[in-house]
PDB file of C-alpha atoms and ligand atoms in Angstrom:
ATOM      1  CA  UNK A   1      22.404  12.868   2.181  1.00  0.00           C
ATOM      2  CA  UNK A   2      24.420  10.662  -0.119  1.00  0.00           C
ATOM      3  CA  UNK A   3      23.771  10.456  -3.862  1.00  0.00           C
ATOM      4  CA  UNK A   4      21.432   8.173  -5.737  1.00  0.00           C
ATOM      5  CA  UNK A   5      23.211   4.802  -5.979  1.00  0.00           C
ATOM      6  CA  UNK A   6      24.355   3.805  -9.476  1.00  0.00           C
ATOM      7  CA  UNK A   7      22.342   1.223 -11.402  1.00  0.00           C
ATOM      8  CA  UNK A   8      25.237  -1.234 -11.026  1.00  0.00           C
ATOM      9  CA  UNK A   9      25.219  -0.800  -7.259  1.00  0.00           C
ATOM     10  CA  UNK A  10      21.442  -1.234  -7.201  1.00  0.00           C
ATOM     11  CA  UNK A  11      21.552  -4.400  -9.323  1.00  0.00           C
ATOM     12  CA  UNK A  12      24.230  -5.932  -7.084  1.00  0.00           C
ATOM     13  CA  UNK A  13      22.177  -5.078  -3.989  1.00  0.00           C
ATOM     14  CA  UNK A  14      19.078  -6.606  -5.616  1.00  0.00           C
ATOM     15  CA  UNK A  15      20.908  -9.826  -6.495  1.00  0.00           C
ATOM     16  CA  UNK A  16      22.348 -10.105  -2.982  1.00  0.00           C
ATOM     17  CA  UNK A  17      18.964  -9.404  -1.414  1.00  0.00           C
ATOM     18  CA  UNK A  18      17.291 -11.997  -3.636  1.00  0.00           C
ATOM     19  CA  UNK A  19      19.860 -14.696  -2.768  1.00  0.00           C
ATOM     20  CA  UNK A  20      19.524 -13.879   0.935  1.00  0.00           C
ATOM     21  CA  UNK A  21      15.711 -13.682   0.994  1.00  0.00           C
ATOM     22  CA  UNK A  22      15.486 -17.101  -0.703  1.00  0.00           C
ATOM     23  CA  UNK A  23      17.072 -18.622   2.407  1.00  0.00           C
ATOM     24  CA  UNK A  24      14.706 -16.881   4.848  1.00  0.00           C
ATOM     25  CA  UNK A  25      12.040 -19.244   6.136  1.00  0.00           C
ATOM     26  CA  UNK A  26       8.721 -18.812   7.889  1.00  0.00           C
ATOM     27  CA  UNK A  27       5.332 -17.227   7.412  1.00  0.00           C
ATOM     28  CA  UNK A  28       2.089 -18.430   5.878  1.00  0.00           C
ATOM     29  CA  UNK A  29      -0.082 -17.210   3.000  1.00  0.00           C
ATOM     30  CA  UNK A  30      -3.108 -15.204   4.138  1.00  0.00           C
ATOM     31  CA  UNK A  31      -6.051 -17.592   4.376  1.00  0.00           C
ATOM     32  CA  UNK A  32      -8.920 -15.391   5.590  1.00  0.00           C
ATOM     33  CA  UNK A  33      -9.364 -14.521   1.902  1.00  0.00           C
ATOM     34  CA  UNK A  34      -9.606 -18.096   0.504  1.00  0.00           C
ATOM     35  CA  UNK A  35      -8.133 -17.316  -2.953  1.00  0.00           C
ATOM     36  CA  UNK A  36      -4.931 -15.930  -1.391  1.00  0.00           C
ATOM     37  CA  UNK A  37      -4.249 -19.274   0.286  1.00  0.00           C
ATOM     38  CA  UNK A  38      -4.050 -20.877  -3.191  1.00  0.00           C
ATOM     39  CA  UNK A  39      -1.214 -18.655  -4.498  1.00  0.00           C
ATOM     40  CA  UNK A  40       2.163 -20.507  -4.773  1.00  0.00           C
ATOM     41  CA  UNK A  41       4.142 -19.695  -1.630  1.00  0.00           C
ATOM     42  CA  UNK A  42       7.575 -19.882  -3.238  1.00  0.00           C
ATOM     43  CA  UNK A  43       7.200 -16.862  -5.554  1.00  0.00           C
ATOM     44  CA  UNK A  44       9.815 -14.182  -4.879  1.00  0.00           C
ATOM     45  CA  UNK A  45      10.473 -10.923  -6.694  1.00  0.00           C
ATOM     46  CA  UNK A  46      12.202  -7.621  -5.982  1.00  0.00           C
ATOM     47  CA  UNK A  47      12.313  -4.426  -8.039  1.00  0.00           C
ATOM     48  CA  UNK A  48      13.733  -0.936  -7.773  1.00  0.00           C
ATOM     49  CA  UNK A  49      12.692   2.138  -9.758  1.00  0.00           C
ATOM     50  CA  UNK A  50      14.899   5.212  -9.427  1.00  0.00           C
ATOM     51  CA  UNK A  51      13.783   8.827  -9.652  1.00  0.00           C
ATOM     52  CA  UNK A  52      15.371   8.752 -13.124  1.00  0.00           C
ATOM     53  CA  UNK A  53      12.792   6.136 -14.119  1.00  0.00           C
ATOM     54  CA  UNK A  54      15.251   3.221 -14.379  1.00  0.00           C
ATOM     55  CA  UNK A  55      13.878  -0.223 -13.469  1.00  0.00           C
ATOM     56  CA  UNK A  56      16.058  -2.996 -12.020  1.00  0.00           C
ATOM     57  CA  UNK A  57      14.703  -6.363 -10.914  1.00  0.00           C
ATOM     58  CA  UNK A  58      15.487  -9.783  -9.464  1.00  0.00           C
ATOM     59  CA  UNK A  59      13.160 -12.801  -9.602  1.00  0.00           C
ATOM     60  CA  UNK A  60       9.666 -12.970 -11.074  1.00  0.00           C
ATOM     61  CA  UNK A  61       9.019  -9.218 -11.079  1.00  0.00           C
ATOM     62  CA  UNK A  62       6.366  -9.482 -13.834  1.00  0.00           C
ATOM     63  CA  UNK A  63       4.125 -11.911 -11.938  1.00  0.00           C
ATOM     64  CA  UNK A  64       0.854 -10.193 -10.984  1.00  0.00           C
ATOM     65  CA  UNK A  65      -0.532 -10.429  -7.460  1.00  0.00           C
ATOM     66  CA  UNK A  66      -3.305  -8.766  -5.443  1.00  0.00           C
ATOM     67  CA  UNK A  67      -2.284  -5.295  -4.244  1.00  0.00           C
ATOM     68  CA  UNK A  68      -4.559  -5.527  -1.145  1.00  0.00           C
ATOM     69  CA  UNK A  69      -3.737  -2.997   1.581  1.00  0.00           C
ATOM     70  CA  UNK A  70      -0.972  -1.337  -0.427  1.00  0.00           C
ATOM     71  CA  UNK A  71      -3.764   0.262  -2.464  1.00  0.00           C
ATOM     72  CA  UNK A  72      -4.681   2.319   0.614  1.00  0.00           C
ATOM     73  CA  UNK A  73      -1.455   4.321   0.306  1.00  0.00           C
ATOM     74  CA  UNK A  74      -2.337   5.419  -3.242  1.00  0.00           C
ATOM     75  CA  UNK A  75      -6.076   6.035  -2.980  1.00  0.00           C
ATOM     76  CA  UNK A  76      -5.130   8.299  -0.083  1.00  0.00           C
ATOM     77  CA  UNK A  77      -3.186  10.484  -2.531  1.00  0.00           C
ATOM     78  CA  UNK A  78      -6.258  10.981  -4.682  1.00  0.00           C
ATOM     79  CA  UNK A  79      -8.487  11.958  -1.773  1.00  0.00           C
ATOM     80  CA  UNK A  80      -5.875  14.188  -0.141  1.00  0.00           C
ATOM     81  CA  UNK A  81      -5.466  16.034  -3.438  1.00  0.00           C
ATOM     82  CA  UNK A  82      -9.251  16.244  -3.771  1.00  0.00           C
ATOM     83  CA  UNK A  83     -10.220  17.647  -0.359  1.00  0.00           C
ATOM     84  CA  UNK A  84      -6.881  18.732   1.155  1.00  0.00           C
ATOM     85  CA  UNK A  85      -4.954  17.364   4.116  1.00  0.00           C
ATOM     86  CA  UNK A  86      -6.606  19.660   6.678  1.00  0.00           C
ATOM     87  CA  UNK A  87     -10.118  18.654   5.726  1.00  0.00           C
ATOM     88  CA  UNK A  88      -9.132  14.984   5.552  1.00  0.00           C
ATOM     89  CA  UNK A  89      -7.730  15.130   9.085  1.00  0.00           C
ATOM     90  CA  UNK A  90     -11.124  16.213  10.440  1.00  0.00           C
ATOM     91  CA  UNK A  91     -12.586  12.998   9.034  1.00  0.00           C
ATOM     92  CA  UNK A  92      -9.729  10.518   9.475  1.00  0.00           C
ATOM     93  CA  UNK A  93      -6.942  10.676  12.053  1.00  0.00           C
ATOM     94  CA  UNK A  94      -3.208  10.087  11.580  1.00  0.00           C
ATOM     95  CA  UNK A  95      -2.144   7.931  14.511  1.00  0.00           C
ATOM     96  CA  UNK A  96      -1.398   4.219  14.787  1.00  0.00           C
ATOM     97  CA  UNK A  97      -4.193   2.152  16.336  1.00  0.00           C
ATOM     98  CA  UNK A  98      -1.936  -0.363  18.092  1.00  0.00           C
ATOM     99  CA  UNK A  99      -4.538  -2.908  17.018  1.00  0.00           C
ATOM    100  CA  UNK A 100      -4.904  -5.240  14.027  1.00  0.00           C
ATOM    101  CA  UNK A 101      -5.788  -3.624  10.684  1.00  0.00           C
ATOM    102  CA  UNK A 102      -9.474  -4.540  10.906  1.00  0.00           C
ATOM    103  CA  UNK A 103     -10.044  -3.676  14.558  1.00  0.00           C
ATOM    104  CA  UNK A 104     -13.507  -2.577  15.662  1.00  0.00           C
ATOM    105  CA  UNK A 105     -12.227  -1.794  19.145  1.00  0.00           C
ATOM    106  CA  UNK A 106      -9.947   0.930  17.728  1.00  0.00           C
ATOM    107  CA  UNK A 107     -13.052   2.647  16.336  1.00  0.00           C
ATOM    108  CA  UNK A 108     -15.065   2.265  19.529  1.00  0.00           C
ATOM    109  CA  UNK A 109     -12.249   3.612  21.685  1.00  0.00           C
ATOM    110  CA  UNK A 110     -11.993   6.810  19.658  1.00  0.00           C
ATOM    111  CA  UNK A 111     -15.542   8.086  19.360  1.00  0.00           C
ATOM    112  CA  UNK A 112     -16.202   6.309  16.089  1.00  0.00           C
ATOM    113  CA  UNK A 113     -13.491   8.182  14.162  1.00  0.00           C
ATOM    114  CA  UNK A 114     -11.116   6.045  12.104  1.00  0.00           C
ATOM    115  CA  UNK A 115      -7.637   6.537  13.573  1.00  0.00           C
ATOM    116  CA  UNK A 116      -5.692   6.541  10.307  1.00  0.00           C
ATOM    117  CA  UNK A 117      -6.178   6.005   6.559  1.00  0.00           C
ATOM    118  CA  UNK A 118      -4.136   2.781   6.392  1.00  0.00           C
ATOM    119  CA  UNK A 119      -6.341   0.563   8.564  1.00  0.00           C
ATOM    120  CA  UNK A 120      -9.478  -0.872   6.980  1.00  0.00           C
ATOM    121  CA  UNK A 121     -11.791   1.610   8.722  1.00  0.00           C
ATOM    122  CA  UNK A 122      -9.820   4.664   7.579  1.00  0.00           C
ATOM    123  CA  UNK A 123      -9.216   3.248   4.113  1.00  0.00           C
ATOM    124  CA  UNK A 124     -12.910   2.560   3.530  1.00  0.00           C
ATOM    125  CA  UNK A 125     -13.756   6.039   4.857  1.00  0.00           C
ATOM    126  CA  UNK A 126     -11.194   7.379   2.354  1.00  0.00           C
ATOM    127  CA  UNK A 127     -12.927   5.523  -0.486  1.00  0.00           C
ATOM    128  CA  UNK A 128     -16.228   6.996   0.713  1.00  0.00           C
ATOM    129  CA  UNK A 129     -14.766  10.468   0.004  1.00  0.00           C
ATOM    130  CA  UNK A 130     -13.940   9.793  -3.668  1.00  0.00           C
ATOM    131  CA  UNK A 131     -16.079  11.976  -5.951  1.00  0.00           C
ATOM    132  CA  UNK A 132     -18.606  10.565  -8.408  1.00  0.00           C
ATOM    133  CA  UNK A 133     -22.376  10.304  -8.711  1.00  0.00           C
ATOM    134  CA  UNK A 134     -22.521   6.505  -8.833  1.00  0.00           C
ATOM    135  CA  UNK A 135     -20.338   3.452  -8.395  1.00  0.00           C
ATOM    136  CA  UNK A 136     -19.091   3.509 -12.018  1.00  0.00           C
ATOM    137  CA  UNK A 137     -18.043   7.133 -11.836  1.00  0.00           C
ATOM    138  CA  UNK A 138     -16.305   6.697  -8.469  1.00  0.00           C
ATOM    139  CA  UNK A 139     -14.463   3.624  -9.748  1.00  0.00           C
ATOM    140  CA  UNK A 140     -13.426   5.489 -12.895  1.00  0.00           C
ATOM    141  CA  UNK A 141     -11.820   8.179 -10.715  1.00  0.00           C
ATOM    142  CA  UNK A 142     -10.121   5.616  -8.483  1.00  0.00           C
ATOM    143  CA  UNK A 143      -8.704   3.473 -11.280  1.00  0.00           C
ATOM    144  CA  UNK A 144      -7.552   6.542 -13.209  1.00  0.00           C
ATOM    145  CA  UNK A 145      -5.475   7.505 -10.170  1.00  0.00           C
ATOM    146  CA  UNK A 146      -3.982   4.000  -9.826  1.00  0.00           C
ATOM    147  CA  UNK A 147      -3.199   3.863 -13.534  1.00  0.00           C
ATOM    148  CA  UNK A 148      -1.401   7.206 -13.319  1.00  0.00           C
ATOM    149  CA  UNK A 149       0.813   5.909 -10.522  1.00  0.00           C
ATOM    150  CA  UNK A 150       1.519   2.589 -12.298  1.00  0.00           C
ATOM    151  CA  UNK A 151       1.693   4.150 -15.794  1.00  0.00           C
ATOM    152  CA  UNK A 152      -0.384   1.302 -17.184  1.00  0.00           C
ATOM    153  CA  UNK A 153      -4.009   0.128 -17.253  1.00  0.00           C
ATOM    154  CA  UNK A 154      -4.388  -2.072 -14.170  1.00  0.00           C
ATOM    155  CA  UNK A 155      -7.043  -4.781 -13.994  1.00  0.00           C
ATOM    156  CA  UNK A 156      -9.010  -6.409 -11.186  1.00  0.00           C
ATOM    157  CA  UNK A 157      -8.121  -9.994 -10.283  1.00  0.00           C
ATOM    158  CA  UNK A 158     -11.633 -11.416 -10.569  1.00  0.00           C
ATOM    159  CA  UNK A 159     -10.902 -14.551  -8.567  1.00  0.00           C
ATOM    160  CA  UNK A 160      -9.593 -12.558  -5.573  1.00  0.00           C
ATOM    161  CA  UNK A 161     -12.419 -10.012  -5.913  1.00  0.00           C
ATOM    162  CA  UNK A 162     -15.092 -12.735  -5.827  1.00  0.00           C
ATOM    163  CA  UNK A 163     -13.398 -14.578  -2.989  1.00  0.00           C
ATOM    164  CA  UNK A 164     -12.988 -11.418  -0.926  1.00  0.00           C
ATOM    165  CA  UNK A 165     -16.522 -10.175  -1.702  1.00  0.00           C
ATOM    166  CA  UNK A 166     -17.948 -13.452  -0.428  1.00  0.00           C
ATOM    167  CA  UNK A 167     -16.021 -13.262   2.843  1.00  0.00           C
ATOM    168  CA  UNK A 168     -15.832  -9.547   3.738  1.00  0.00           C
ATOM    169  CA  UNK A 169     -18.653  -9.441   6.290  1.00  0.00           C
ATOM    170  CA  UNK A 170     -16.296  -7.945   8.862  1.00  0.00           C
ATOM    171  CA  UNK A 171     -15.445  -4.996   6.592  1.00  0.00           C
ATOM    172  CA  UNK A 172     -19.145  -4.480   5.882  1.00  0.00           C
ATOM    173  CA  UNK A 173     -19.711  -4.324   9.643  1.00  0.00           C
ATOM    174  CA  UNK A 174     -16.940  -1.729  10.030  1.00  0.00           C
ATOM    175  CA  UNK A 175     -18.431   0.450   7.286  1.00  0.00           C
ATOM    176  CA  UNK A 176     -21.876   0.463   8.885  1.00  0.00           C
ATOM    177  CA  UNK A 177     -20.323   1.174  12.282  1.00  0.00           C
ATOM    178  CA  UNK A 178     -18.480   4.226  10.899  1.00  0.00           C
ATOM    179  CA  UNK A 179     -21.692   5.310   9.192  1.00  0.00           C
ATOM    180  CA  UNK A 180     -23.542   5.107  12.497  1.00  0.00           C
ATOM    181  CA  UNK A 181     -20.982   7.492  14.027  1.00  0.00           C
ATOM    182  CA  UNK A 182     -21.125   9.952  11.114  1.00  0.00           C
ATOM    183  CA  UNK A 183     -17.637   9.122   9.826  1.00  0.00           C
ATOM    184  CA  UNK A 184     -18.670   7.602   6.476  1.00  0.00           C
ATOM    185  CA  UNK A 185     -19.492   9.737   3.460  1.00  0.00           C
ATOM    186  CA  UNK A 186     -21.335   7.456   1.044  1.00  0.00           C
ATOM    187  CA  UNK A 187     -23.482   4.310   1.045  1.00  0.00           C
ATOM    188  CA  UNK A 188     -21.655   1.553   2.971  1.00  0.00           C
ATOM    189  CA  UNK A 189     -22.421  -1.478   0.710  1.00  0.00           C
ATOM    190  CA  UNK A 190     -21.357   0.379  -2.450  1.00  0.00           C
ATOM    191  CA  UNK A 191     -18.167   1.678  -0.834  1.00  0.00           C
ATOM    192  CA  UNK A 192     -17.186  -1.703   0.625  1.00  0.00           C
ATOM    193  CA  UNK A 193     -17.575  -3.147  -2.872  1.00  0.00           C
ATOM    194  CA  UNK A 194     -15.324  -0.443  -4.373  1.00  0.00           C
ATOM    195  CA  UNK A 195     -12.797  -0.895  -1.583  1.00  0.00           C
ATOM    196  CA  UNK A 196     -12.768  -4.665  -2.199  1.00  0.00           C
ATOM    197  CA  UNK A 197     -12.265  -4.088  -5.914  1.00  0.00           C
ATOM    198  CA  UNK A 198      -9.373  -1.726  -5.210  1.00  0.00           C
ATOM    199  CA  UNK A 199      -7.735  -4.330  -2.943  1.00  0.00           C
ATOM    200  CA  UNK A 200      -8.149  -6.949  -5.709  1.00  0.00           C
ATOM    201  CA  UNK A 201      -6.201  -4.981  -8.313  1.00  0.00           C
ATOM    202  CA  UNK A 202      -3.456  -7.007  -9.943  1.00  0.00           C
ATOM    203  CA  UNK A 203      -0.030  -5.460  -9.703  1.00  0.00           C
ATOM    204  CA  UNK A 204       3.457  -6.699 -10.551  1.00  0.00           C
ATOM    205  CA  UNK A 205       6.521  -6.053  -8.416  1.00  0.00           C
ATOM    206  CA  UNK A 206       7.963  -3.804 -11.155  1.00  0.00           C
ATOM    207  CA  UNK A 207       4.745  -1.782 -11.365  1.00  0.00           C
ATOM    208  CA  UNK A 208       4.601  -1.449  -7.591  1.00  0.00           C
ATOM    209  CA  UNK A 209       8.162  -0.102  -7.487  1.00  0.00           C
ATOM    210  CA  UNK A 210       7.160   2.511 -10.074  1.00  0.00           C
ATOM    211  CA  UNK A 211       4.119   3.497  -8.008  1.00  0.00           C
ATOM    212  CA  UNK A 212       6.402   4.012  -5.012  1.00  0.00           C
ATOM    213  CA  UNK A 213       8.899   5.918  -7.149  1.00  0.00           C
ATOM    214  CA  UNK A 214       6.229   8.571  -7.783  1.00  0.00           C
ATOM    215  CA  UNK A 215       6.415   9.330  -4.052  1.00  0.00           C
ATOM    216  CA  UNK A 216      10.233   9.197  -4.095  1.00  0.00           C
ATOM    217  CA  UNK A 217      10.134  11.722  -6.939  1.00  0.00           C
ATOM    218  CA  UNK A 218       8.021  14.355  -5.138  1.00  0.00           C
ATOM    219  CA  UNK A 219       4.721  13.230  -6.658  1.00  0.00           C
ATOM    220  CA  UNK A 220       5.767  13.071 -10.320  1.00  0.00           C
ATOM    221  CA  UNK A 221       5.788   9.724 -12.116  1.00  0.00           C
ATOM    222  CA  UNK A 222       9.453   9.338 -13.165  1.00  0.00           C
ATOM    223  CA  UNK A 223       8.527   7.439 -16.342  1.00  0.00           C
ATOM    224  CA  UNK A 224       5.453   9.279 -17.686  1.00  0.00           C
ATOM    225  CA  UNK A 225       6.646  12.587 -16.113  1.00  0.00           C
ATOM    226  CA  UNK A 226       3.006  13.270 -15.126  1.00  0.00           C
ATOM    227  CA  UNK A 227       2.265  14.731 -11.702  1.00  0.00           C
ATOM    228  CA  UNK A 228       0.190  12.115  -9.848  1.00  0.00           C
ATOM    229  CA  UNK A 229      -0.071  13.753  -6.420  1.00  0.00           C
ATOM    230  CA  UNK A 230       0.443  17.322  -5.212  1.00  0.00           C
ATOM    231  CA  UNK A 231       3.936  18.029  -3.954  1.00  0.00           C
ATOM    232  CA  UNK A 232       2.590  19.243  -0.588  1.00  0.00           C
ATOM    233  CA  UNK A 233       0.760  15.951   0.028  1.00  0.00           C
ATOM    234  CA  UNK A 234       3.763  13.658  -0.395  1.00  0.00           C
ATOM    235  CA  UNK A 235       5.333  14.333   3.055  1.00  0.00           C
ATOM    236  CA  UNK A 236       2.162  13.651   5.098  1.00  0.00           C
ATOM    237  CA  UNK A 237       1.463  10.467   3.142  1.00  0.00           C
ATOM    238  CA  UNK A 238       5.016   9.204   3.691  1.00  0.00           C
ATOM    239  CA  UNK A 239       4.770  10.185   7.364  1.00  0.00           C
ATOM    240  CA  UNK A 240       1.632   8.071   7.578  1.00  0.00           C
ATOM    241  CA  UNK A 241       3.482   5.106   6.042  1.00  0.00           C
ATOM    242  CA  UNK A 242       6.220   5.530   8.672  1.00  0.00           C
ATOM    243  CA  UNK A 243       3.622   5.250  11.424  1.00  0.00           C
ATOM    244  CA  UNK A 244       1.250   2.571  10.174  1.00  0.00           C
ATOM    245  CA  UNK A 245       2.538   1.070   6.912  1.00  0.00           C
ATOM    246  CA  UNK A 246       3.274  -2.417   8.240  1.00  0.00           C
ATOM    247  CA  UNK A 247       0.244  -2.968  10.444  1.00  0.00           C
ATOM    248  CA  UNK A 248       0.996  -3.218  14.143  1.00  0.00           C
ATOM    249  CA  UNK A 249       4.608  -4.164  13.593  1.00  0.00           C
ATOM    250  CA  UNK A 250       5.456  -0.875  11.840  1.00  0.00           C
ATOM    251  CA  UNK A 251       7.721   0.036  14.761  1.00  0.00           C
ATOM    252  CA  UNK A 252       9.820  -3.107  14.230  1.00  0.00           C
ATOM    253  CA  UNK A 253      10.110  -2.272  10.536  1.00  0.00           C
ATOM    254  CA  UNK A 254      11.087   1.348  11.202  1.00  0.00           C
ATOM    255  CA  UNK A 255      13.770   0.330  13.712  1.00  0.00           C
ATOM    256  CA  UNK A 256      15.356  -1.952  11.136  1.00  0.00           C
ATOM    257  CA  UNK A 257      14.612  -0.223   7.833  1.00  0.00           C
ATOM    258  CA  UNK A 258      14.084   3.487   8.532  1.00  0.00           C
ATOM    259  CA  UNK A 259      12.001   4.058   5.400  1.00  0.00           C
ATOM    260  CA  UNK A 260       8.282   4.679   4.836  1.00  0.00           C
ATOM    261  CA  UNK A 261       6.701   1.513   3.466  1.00  0.00           C
ATOM    262  CA  UNK A 262       3.376  -0.237   2.947  1.00  0.00           C
ATOM    263  CA  UNK A 263       2.593  -3.936   2.898  1.00  0.00           C
ATOM    264  CA  UNK A 264      -0.470  -5.933   1.889  1.00  0.00           C
ATOM    265  CA  UNK A 265      -1.782  -9.385   2.757  1.00  0.00           C
ATOM    266  CA  UNK A 266      -1.253 -10.440  -0.886  1.00  0.00           C
ATOM    267  CA  UNK A 267       2.484 -10.547  -0.035  1.00  0.00           C
ATOM    268  CA  UNK A 268       3.538  -7.231  -1.561  1.00  0.00           C
ATOM    269  CA  UNK A 269       5.656  -4.530   0.075  1.00  0.00           C
ATOM    270  CA  UNK A 270       6.815  -1.148  -1.229  1.00  0.00           C
ATOM    271  CA  UNK A 271       9.329   1.199   0.441  1.00  0.00           C
ATOM    272  CA  UNK A 272      10.252   4.750  -0.531  1.00  0.00           C
ATOM    273  CA  UNK A 273      13.678   6.397  -0.261  1.00  0.00           C
ATOM    274  CA  UNK A 274      12.741  10.064  -0.910  1.00  0.00           C
ATOM    275  CA  UNK A 275      14.698  11.769  -3.655  1.00  0.00           C
ATOM    276  CA  UNK A 276      16.335   8.514  -4.707  1.00  0.00           C
ATOM    277  CA  UNK A 277      14.242   5.465  -5.477  1.00  0.00           C
ATOM    278  CA  UNK A 278      11.481   3.111  -4.437  1.00  0.00           C
ATOM    279  CA  UNK A 279      11.752  -0.622  -4.016  1.00  0.00           C
ATOM    280  CA  UNK A 280       9.116  -3.329  -4.007  1.00  0.00           C
ATOM    281  CA  UNK A 281       9.101  -6.988  -3.044  1.00  0.00           C
ATOM    282  CA  UNK A 282       6.655  -9.835  -3.416  1.00  0.00           C
ATOM    283  CA  UNK A 283       6.480 -13.144  -1.573  1.00  0.00           C
ATOM    284  CA  UNK A 284       3.163 -14.504  -0.249  1.00  0.00           C
ATOM    285  CA  UNK A 285       4.025 -15.998   3.185  1.00  0.00           C
ATOM    286  CA  UNK A 286       3.204 -13.460   5.921  1.00  0.00           C
ATOM    287  CA  UNK A 287       4.282 -12.912   9.526  1.00  0.00           C
ATOM    288  CA  UNK A 288       1.580 -12.832  12.237  1.00  0.00           C
ATOM    289  CA  UNK A 289       1.029  -9.080  11.715  1.00  0.00           C
ATOM    290  CA  UNK A 290       0.324  -9.594   7.973  1.00  0.00           C
ATOM    291  CA  UNK A 291       3.641  -8.603   6.376  1.00  0.00           C
ATOM    292  CA  UNK A 292       5.591 -10.579   3.785  1.00  0.00           C
ATOM    293  CA  UNK A 293       8.461 -12.337   5.574  1.00  0.00           C
ATOM    294  CA  UNK A 294      10.880 -12.693   2.663  1.00  0.00           C
ATOM    295  CA  UNK A 295       9.881  -9.291   1.261  1.00  0.00           C
ATOM    296  CA  UNK A 296      10.869  -7.515   4.479  1.00  0.00           C
ATOM    297  CA  UNK A 297      14.171  -9.402   4.576  1.00  0.00           C
ATOM    298  CA  UNK A 298      14.904  -8.525   0.952  1.00  0.00           C
ATOM    299  CA  UNK A 299      14.175  -4.814   1.278  1.00  0.00           C
ATOM    300  CA  UNK A 300      16.060  -4.512   4.570  1.00  0.00           C
ATOM    301  CA  UNK A 301      19.068  -6.078   2.867  1.00  0.00           C
ATOM    302  CA  UNK A 302      18.933  -3.508   0.027  1.00  0.00           C
ATOM    303  CA  UNK A 303      18.469  -0.610   2.461  1.00  0.00           C
ATOM    304  CA  UNK A 304      21.517  -1.705   4.420  1.00  0.00           C
ATOM    305  CA  UNK A 305      23.729  -2.316   1.408  1.00  0.00           C
ATOM    306  CA  UNK A 306      22.815   0.996  -0.252  1.00  0.00           C
ATOM    307  CA  UNK A 307      22.770   2.935   3.032  1.00  0.00           C
ATOM    308  CA  UNK A 308      19.214   4.209   2.482  1.00  0.00           C
ATOM    309  CA  UNK A 309      17.959   4.451   6.072  1.00  0.00           C
ATOM    310  CA  UNK A 310      16.453   7.973   6.295  1.00  0.00           C
ATOM    311  CA  UNK A 311      17.647   8.498   9.827  1.00  0.00           C
ATOM    312  CA  UNK A 312      21.349   8.047   9.136  1.00  0.00           C
ATOM    313  CA  UNK A 313      23.220  11.263   8.590  1.00  0.00           C
TER     314      UNK A 313
HETATM  315  N1  LIG B 401      -8.707  -6.373   1.394  1.00  0.00           N
HETATM  316  C1  LIG B 401      -8.076  -6.738   2.620  1.00  0.00           C
HETATM  317  C2  LIG B 401      -9.029  -6.569   3.769  1.00  0.00           C
HETATM  318  O1  LIG B 401      -9.817  -5.677   3.753  1.00  0.00           O
HETATM  319  C3  LIG B 401      -6.863  -5.901   2.788  1.00  0.00           C
HETATM  320  C4  LIG B 401      -6.113  -6.306   3.974  1.00  0.00           C
HETATM  321  C5  LIG B 401      -4.662  -6.002   3.913  1.00  0.00           C
HETATM  322  O2  LIG B 401      -3.954  -6.202   2.934  1.00  0.00           O
HETATM  323  O3  LIG B 401      -4.239  -5.560   4.974  1.00  0.00           O
HETATM  324  O4  LIG B 401      -9.060  -7.340   4.666  1.00  0.00           O
END
């Protein structure tokens, strides 16, 4: 393994990636959540946080956006710490579905068990495992975990939350379906609401890079120095990101990038270079699988320039 790149090298790579990603065309804002279609499509930001806690950015890295599916990768940490990986695996699988993130067929084909924690079914089942006696208590546990990763008090984007709550019938259907098979561990309507709230959290590109850097740093937040996830749970979570982090085009991403990553339909993307740094990008237009087009281009450019592909010796 080579060393952690210097901050000068990182800043140069960020500036190059930003200039390159600006020229990359294509993609469309998500529109199945109406409020996401209204976000300006030309926003672009990139950020890196190293395991030393240094932050480097290019573009509008302080602009908040909806975290969406990226939240799944961090709520997973809380639940894995809570019940342990072994127990979690009896309730939620680890393998890619080969289907879109909200597929019902993937559930039906596998005896009602959610195939992995990064698709909607598995992510909602994960939320259903969070401890707490009512919705407020469960949310308090969830948001405390997110705040520990981001080292700040995150807030819900109310416009996205309302828009998504009014249009999430499909997710409600998935939750009831899992419940009918015995793979849901709390009341479906309450859990879908908490899941929707979690997806509507506002995050900035800088904050997202810090969240990823907790994974790069073996589960310790490199700025607050607090442990946010057990050391033993970092490898399985990153393995999961390698398999299903970019929906059903994760294989394409892994061929090109070679780093665990997670995207969301809000246009965010975070990638983790273990032991070194994490990087995040934000740009709303998505490819057909649901991944930010410019964000992927930007992070692939940084990975190449800094030689961060995990599979290179
Ligand atoms: N809240 C979104 C949904 O459930 C998340 C989708 C995503 O980012 O993949 O549809």
